[in-house]
Amino acid sequence: MSNRSRTMLWDATTAIEALAAADAALWIWTPAEDRIRFTGATRSLGLGPLAPECSGAAFIAVTAPQDRSLAERILKPQAEGTEVAIRLRMRDSETCLWRGVWLEDGLRAAGVVAREAKFAGADRDPLTGLLDRRAFLTQVGEALTVPGDYELVVADLDRLRRLNEALGHARADMVLSALGSRLAAAFSGDACPARIGEDEFAVLAPRAQGSVSNRMRAALEQPLRVAGFDIYPTVSIGAVSTEGGPDAADAAELLRRVELAVEQAKTAGRGGAAAYGRALETDSLSRLAMEADLRNAFVRGEIEPFYQPIVNLDTGAVAGFEALARWRHPKRGMVPPDEFLGLADEMGLMNDLGLLMMTQSARQLAEWLHRHPGAGKLFCSVNLSVGEIERPNLVDDVARIIAESNLPKGALKLEVTEGDIMRDTAHAAEVLTRLREAGASLALDDFGTGFSSLSYLARLPFDTLKIDRYFVLTMDKDEGSAKIVKSVVNLGRDLSLEVVAEGVENAHLARLLLDAQCHYGQGFGYAPALPAQEAEVYLNESLADGTAPIKARSA
């Protein structure tokens, strides 16, 4: 053996020095001999009184009282290959993580023990060793990429302040540490347990594992004894159900919802429970905060258009996009449109929203037309909000936006609802004519849901009809829906109007619409509303392949 090879060998002394430097220790437990042996940094880990070896009873005695049941789990013989992973706090020491494995048909176990921070890193709560709030949100986001039914639950420990006053902060921390250990023991595998606040614990777990709320309550509400006091903890629990997959809700938004449910649960007194529902959003404080945030969102540029592709059913090519408003909240993440559009309407912000959407969408469309000359007569549709057709400066704004963006005539398409037309048909006809003269094209949105007289349609300057998604989604199951779709398509052709079908969820519906000679399709079967960069990638793929990709999704 060469001198270099000799220098690479480890002897026992070197191994012990390395363990001490790493603030770790090795342990070996032999049940038949009732003996645990330790090697390494035993003193700093609180194992000094037990080293170099001790009995099982001595080991349990030195363990912090609230963790003694966990210590007993280490000592209980298991089958060969069973892993050990338990958090323990020894008396007058920090929480340590014990890891190891059972060997030789379960005759002994061996492993390593170190301060939890050595294993966990900066994404752990230092008191309980559970995920902290930031790491929890990250793991929830990753977990929800997998399709399935999940439940996100938050438990708020009742009367923590009273515990602090009665026991002191150090002993109250012992209670929190014990609860963290119990939560970690109750949830494993696909679950994500965490401590997300001073007195708040959270778990995301698949619902297939049973009621997450019940398991969490059972884990946290077991009595425990601290400093001679019997503690009977209770928790107020909030829960929200959600689905994983490509359309999963944002993790921060889910956590906001479930914390609303916790507040509702606490109104029922100790040990209350509540599930999230839209009614909770009407809470006055939450509403005031949302109103302030929404008003500032316009100033901070948090509201932006996302773009859903509109596909030519005959050629399969992307013909245009519909711009849909999305709100990127700095703390809540993506706020669903149905949670802020109604509020924007009540606050009188819909005209501001409409102007913002037209301006940004026109600029984006102009960039795409410049970069992709092969896209042909690409257009972008923007919804006019309820009542916006009556806004005094609407026509001037549209003309200015088209001129500043240098868009070709008809590239900016404005969608109007039937309700807006029917309030004052004569005035609507005048405004629509001026909008078309200003260079916009016009679509009648959700056609078939409320238009009271077809005679008006022939006199209004529309060039596009949009079929409501309900009729499209049900046309392969409901004969009435199928007849309405075909009638609207035929009416559009008779009036020289293009027809766009919303709600195209799969290739089967696309084929039915093509058989009916519908011009365009739009829906999740092609793509959801996409951020500008992703929408351009989708456009690029369509131009490269000659057709837009369609998913085999269920309606």
CSV table of N, CA, C and O in Angstrom, one decimal, residues 233-300:
chain,number,residue,atom,x,y,z
A,233,PRO,N,-54.4,20.6,26.1
A,233,PRO,CA,-54.4,21.6,25.0
A,233,PRO,C,-55.7,21.4,24.2
A,233,PRO,O,-56.2,20.3,24.0
A,234,THR,N,-56.2,22.6,23.7
A,234,THR,CA,-57.3,22.5,22.7
A,234,THR,C,-56.9,23.4,21.5
A,234,THR,O,-56.1,24.4,21.7
A,235,VAL,N,-57.4,23.1,20.4
A,235,VAL,CA,-57.1,23.9,19.2
A,235,VAL,C,-58.4,24.3,18.4
A,235,VAL,O,-59.4,23.6,18.4
A,236,SER,N,-58.3,25.5,17.8
A,236,SER,CA,-59.3,25.9,16.9
A,236,SER,C,-58.9,25.6,15.5
A,236,SER,O,-57.7,26.0,15.1
A,237,ILE,N,-59.7,24.9,14.7
A,237,ILE,CA,-59.2,24.3,13.4
A,237,ILE,C,-60.0,24.9,12.3
A,237,ILE,O,-61.2,25.1,12.3
A,238,GLY,N,-59.3,25.3,11.3
A,238,GLY,CA,-59.8,25.7,10.0
A,238,GLY,C,-59.3,24.8,8.9
A,238,GLY,O,-58.2,24.3,8.9
A,239,ALA,N,-60.2,24.6,7.9
A,239,ALA,CA,-59.8,23.6,6.8
A,239,ALA,C,-60.3,24.1,5.5
A,239,ALA,O,-61.3,24.8,5.4
A,240,VAL,N,-59.6,23.8,4.4
A,240,VAL,CA,-60.1,24.0,3.1
A,240,VAL,C,-59.7,22.8,2.2
A,240,VAL,O,-58.6,22.3,2.4
A,241,SER,N,-60.6,22.4,1.4
A,241,SER,CA,-60.4,21.3,0.5
A,241,SER,C,-59.9,21.9,-0.9
A,241,SER,O,-60.4,22.9,-1.3
A,242,THR,N,-59.0,21.2,-1.5
A,242,THR,CA,-58.5,21.6,-2.8
A,242,THR,C,-58.1,20.5,-3.7
A,242,THR,O,-57.9,19.3,-3.2
A,243,GLU,N,-57.9,20.7,-5.0
A,243,GLU,CA,-57.5,19.7,-5.9
A,243,GLU,C,-56.1,20.0,-6.4
A,243,GLU,O,-55.8,21.1,-6.7
A,244,GLY,N,-55.3,18.9,-6.6
A,244,GLY,CA,-54.0,19.1,-7.1
A,244,GLY,C,-54.0,18.9,-8.6
A,244,GLY,O,-55.0,18.4,-9.2
A,245,GLY,N,-53.0,19.3,-9.3
A,245,GLY,CA,-52.9,19.1,-10.8
A,245,GLY,C,-52.5,20.4,-11.4
A,245,GLY,O,-52.1,21.4,-10.7
A,246,PRO,N,-52.5,20.5,-12.7
A,246,PRO,CA,-52.0,21.7,-13.4
A,246,PRO,C,-52.8,23.0,-13.1
A,246,PRO,O,-52.3,24.1,-13.3
A,247,ASP,N,-54.1,22.9,-12.7
A,247,ASP,CA,-54.9,24.0,-12.3
A,247,ASP,C,-55.0,24.2,-10.8
A,247,ASP,O,-56.0,24.9,-10.4
A,248,ALA,N,-54.1,23.7,-10.1
A,248,ALA,CA,-54.2,23.8,-8.6
A,248,ALA,C,-54.1,25.3,-8.2
A,248,ALA,O,-53.5,26.1,-8.8
A,249,ALA,N,-54.8,25.5,-7.1
A,249,ALA,CA,-54.8,26.9,-6.5
A,249,ALA,C,-53.4,27.3,-6.0
A,249,ALA,O,-52.6,26.4,-5.6
A,250,ASP,N,-53.1,28.5,-5.9
A,250,ASP,CA,-51.9,29.0,-5.3
A,250,ASP,C,-51.8,28.7,-3.8
A,250,ASP,O,-52.8,28.9,-3.1
A,251,ALA,N,-50.6,28.3,-3.4
A,251,ALA,CA,-50.4,27.9,-2.0
A,251,ALA,C,-50.7,29.0,-1.0
A,251,ALA,O,-51.4,28.8,0.0
A,252,ALA,N,-50.2,30.2,-1.3
A,252,ALA,CA,-50.4,31.3,-0.4
A,252,ALA,C,-51.9,31.7,-0.3
A,252,ALA,O,-52.4,32.1,0.7
A,253,GLU,N,-52.6,31.6,-1.4
A,253,GLU,CA,-54.0,31.9,-1.4
A,253,GLU,C,-54.8,30.9,-0.6
A,253,GLU,O,-55.7,31.2,0.1
A,254,LEU,N,-54.4,29.6,-0.7
A,254,LEU,CA,-55.1,28.5,0.1
A,254,LEU,C,-54.9,28.8,1.6
A,254,LEU,O,-55.8,28.6,2.4
A,255,LEU,N,-53.6,29.2,1.9
A,255,LEU,CA,-53.4,29.4,3.3
A,255,LEU,C,-54.2,30.6,3.8
A,255,LEU,O,-54.6,30.6,5.0
A,256,ARG,N,-54.3,31.6,3.0
A,256,ARG,CA,-55.1,32.8,3.4
A,256,ARG,C,-56.6,32.3,3.7
A,256,ARG,O,-57.2,32.7,4.7
A,257,ARG,N,-57.1,31.5,2.8
A,257,ARG,CA,-58.5,31.0,3.0
A,257,ARG,C,-58.6,30.2,4.2
A,257,ARG,O,-59.6,30.4,5.0
A,258,VAL,N,-57.7,29.3,4.5
A,258,VAL,CA,-57.9,28.5,5.7
A,258,VAL,C,-57.7,29.3,6.9
A,258,VAL,O,-58.3,29.0,8.0
A,259,GLU,N,-56.9,30.3,6.9
A,259,GLU,CA,-56.7,31.2,8.1
A,259,GLU,C,-58.0,32.0,8.3
A,259,GLU,O,-58.3,32.3,9.5
A,260,LEU,N,-58.7,32.3,7.3
A,260,LEU,CA,-60.0,32.9,7.5
A,260,LEU,C,-61.0,32.0,8.2
A,260,LEU,O,-61.7,32.4,9.1
A,261,ALA,N,-60.9,30.7,7.8
A,261,ALA,CA,-61.7,29.7,8.5
A,261,ALA,C,-61.3,29.5,10.0
A,261,ALA,O,-62.2,29.3,10.8
A,262,VAL,N,-60.0,29.6,10.3
A,262,VAL,CA,-59.6,29.6,11.7
A,262,VAL,C,-60.2,30.7,12.5
A,262,VAL,O,-60.7,30.5,13.6
A,263,GLU,N,-60.2,31.9,11.9
A,263,GLU,CA,-60.8,33.0,12.6
A,263,GLU,C,-62.3,32.8,12.9
A,263,GLU,O,-62.8,33.1,13.9
A,264,GLN,N,-62.9,32.2,11.9
A,264,GLN,CA,-64.4,31.8,12.1
A,264,GLN,C,-64.5,30.8,13.2
A,264,GLN,O,-65.4,30.9,14.0
A,265,ALA,N,-63.6,29.8,13.2
A,265,ALA,CA,-63.7,28.7,14.2
A,265,ALA,C,-63.5,29.3,15.6
A,265,ALA,O,-64.2,28.9,16.6
A,266,LYS,N,-62.7,30.3,15.8
A,266,LYS,CA,-62.4,30.8,17.1
A,266,LYS,C,-63.6,31.6,17.7
A,266,LYS,O,-63.7,31.8,18.9
A,267,THR,N,-64.5,32.1,16.8
A,267,THR,CA,-65.7,32.7,17.3
A,267,THR,C,-66.6,31.8,18.0
A,267,THR,O,-67.5,32.2,18.8
A,268,ALA,N,-66.4,30.5,17.8
A,268,ALA,CA,-67.3,29.5,18.5
A,268,ALA,C,-66.7,29.1,19.8
A,268,ALA,O,-67.3,28.3,20.5
A,269,GLY,N,-65.6,29.7,20.2
A,269,GLY,CA,-65.0,29.3,21.5
A,269,GLY,C,-63.9,28.3,21.3
A,269,GLY,O,-63.5,27.9,20.2
A,270,ARG,N,-63.4,27.8,22.5
A,270,ARG,CA,-62.3,26.9,22.4
A,270,ARG,C,-62.7,25.6,21.7
A,270,ARG,O,-63.8,25.1,21.8
A,271,GLY,N,-61.7,25.1,20.9
A,271,GLY,CA,-62.0,23.8,20.2
A,271,GLY,C,-62.9,23.9,19.1
A,271,GLY,O,-63.4,22.9,18.6
A,272,GLY,N,-63.1,25.1,18.5
A,272,GLY,CA,-64.1,25.2,17.4
A,272,GLY,C,-63.4,24.8,16.1
A,272,GLY,O,-62.2,24.5,16.0
A,273,ALA,N,-64.3,24.6,15.1
A,273,ALA,CA,-63.8,24.2,13.8
A,273,ALA,C,-64.7,24.8,12.7
A,273,ALA,O,-65.9,25.1,12.9
A,274,ALA,N,-64.1,25.1,11.6
A,274,ALA,CA,-64.8,25.8,10.4
A,274,ALA,C,-64.1,25.4,9.1
A,274,ALA,O,-62.9,25.2,9.1
A,275,ALA,N,-64.9,25.3,8.1
A,275,ALA,CA,-64.4,25.0,6.8
A,275,ALA,C,-64.5,26.3,6.0
A,275,ALA,O,-65.5,27.1,6.1
A,276,TYR,N,-63.6,26.5,5.1
A,276,TYR,CA,-63.6,27.7,4.2
A,276,TYR,C,-64.8,27.7,3.3
A,276,TYR,O,-65.1,26.7,2.7
A,277,GLY,N,-65.5,28.8,3.2
A,277,GLY,CA,-66.5,29.0,2.2
A,277,GLY,C,-66.5,30.5,1.7
A,277,GLY,O,-65.9,31.4,2.4
A,278,ARG,N,-67.1,30.7,0.6
A,278,ARG,CA,-67.0,32.1,0.0
A,278,ARG,C,-67.7,33.1,1.0
A,278,ARG,O,-67.3,34.3,0.9
A,279,ALA,N,-68.6,32.7,1.8
A,279,ALA,CA,-69.2,33.6,2.7
A,279,ALA,C,-68.2,34.3,3.7
A,279,ALA,O,-68.4,35.4,4.1
A,280,LEU,N,-67.1,33.6,3.9
A,280,LEU,CA,-66.1,34.1,4.8
A,280,LEU,C,-65.4,35.4,4.2
A,280,LEU,O,-64.9,36.2,4.9
A,281,GLU,N,-65.4,35.5,2.9
A,281,GLU,CA,-64.8,36.6,2.2
A,281,GLU,C,-65.5,37.9,2.5
A,281,GLU,O,-65.0,39.0,2.3
A,282,THR,N,-66.8,37.8,3.0
A,282,THR,CA,-67.5,39.0,3.3
A,282,THR,C,-67.2,39.6,4.7
A,282,THR,O,-67.7,40.6,5.1
A,283,ASP,N,-66.3,38.9,5.4
A,283,ASP,CA,-65.9,39.4,6.7
A,283,ASP,C,-65.4,40.9,6.5
A,283,ASP,O,-64.6,41.2,5.6
A,284,SER,N,-65.8,41.8,7.4
A,284,SER,CA,-65.6,43.2,7.1
A,284,SER,C,-64.1,43.6,7.1
A,284,SER,O,-63.6,44.3,6.2
A,285,LEU,N,-63.3,43.0,8.0
A,285,LEU,CA,-61.9,43.3,8.0
A,285,LEU,C,-61.2,42.8,6.8
A,285,LEU,O,-60.3,43.5,6.2
A,286,SER,N,-61.5,41.6,6.4
A,286,SER,CA,-60.9,41.0,5.2
A,286,SER,C,-61.3,41.9,4.0
A,286,SER,O,-60.5,42.1,3.1
A,287,ARG,N,-62.5,42.3,4.0
A,287,ARG,CA,-63.0,43.1,2.8
A,287,ARG,C,-62.3,44.4,2.7
A,287,ARG,O,-61.9,44.9,1.7
A,288,LEU,N,-62.1,45.1,3.9
A,288,LEU,CA,-61.4,46.4,3.9
A,288,LEU,C,-60.0,46.2,3.4
A,288,LEU,O,-59.5,47.0,2.7
A,289,ALA,N,-59.3,45.1,3.9
A,289,ALA,CA,-58.0,44.9,3.4
A,289,ALA,C,-57.9,44.6,1.9
A,289,ALA,O,-57.0,45.1,1.2
A,290,MET,N,-58.9,43.9,1.4
A,290,MET,CA,-58.9,43.6,0.0
A,290,MET,C,-59.2,44.8,-0.8
A,290,MET,O,-58.6,45.0,-1.9
A,291,GLU,N,-60.1,45.7,-0.3
A,291,GLU,CA,-60.3,46.9,-1.0
A,291,GLU,C,-59.1,47.8,-1.1
A,291,GLU,O,-58.8,48.4,-2.2
A,292,ALA,N,-58.4,47.9,0.0
A,292,ALA,CA,-57.2,48.7,0.0
A,292,ALA,C,-56.1,48.2,-0.9
A,292,ALA,O,-55.5,48.9,-1.7
A,293,ASP,N,-56.0,46.8,-0.9
A,293,ASP,CA,-55.0,46.2,-1.7
A,293,ASP,C,-55.3,46.3,-3.2
A,293,ASP,O,-54.5,46.5,-4.1
A,294,LEU,N,-56.6,46.2,-3.5
A,294,LEU,CA,-57.1,46.3,-4.9
A,294,LEU,C,-56.8,47.7,-5.5
A,294,LEU,O,-56.4,47.9,-6.6
A,295,ARG,N,-57.1,48.7,-4.6
A,295,ARG,CA,-56.9,50.1,-5.1
A,295,ARG,C,-55.4,50.3,-5.4
A,295,ARG,O,-55.0,50.9,-6.4
A,296,ASN,N,-54.5,49.8,-4.5
A,296,ASN,CA,-53.1,49.9,-4.7
A,296,ASN,C,-52.6,49.1,-5.8
A,296,ASN,O,-51.5,49.3,-6.4
A,297,ALA,N,-53.3,48.0,-6.2
A,297,ALA,CA,-52.8,47.1,-7.2
A,297,ALA,C,-52.7,47.8,-8.6
A,297,ALA,O,-51.8,47.5,-9.4
A,298,PHE,N,-53.6,48.7,-8.8
A,298,PHE,CA,-53.5,49.5,-10.1
A,298,PHE,C,-52.3,50.3,-10.1
A,298,PHE,O,-51.6,50.5,-11.1
A,299,VAL,N,-51.9,50.9,-8.9
A,299,VAL,CA,-50.7,51.8,-8.9
A,299,VAL,C,-49.5,51.0,-9.0
A,299,VAL,O,-48.5,51.4,-9.7
A,300,ARG,N,-49.4,49.8,-8.3
A,300,ARG,CA,-48.2,49.0,-8.3
A,300,ARG,C,-48.1,48.1,-9.5
A,300,ARG,O,-47.1,47.4,-9.6
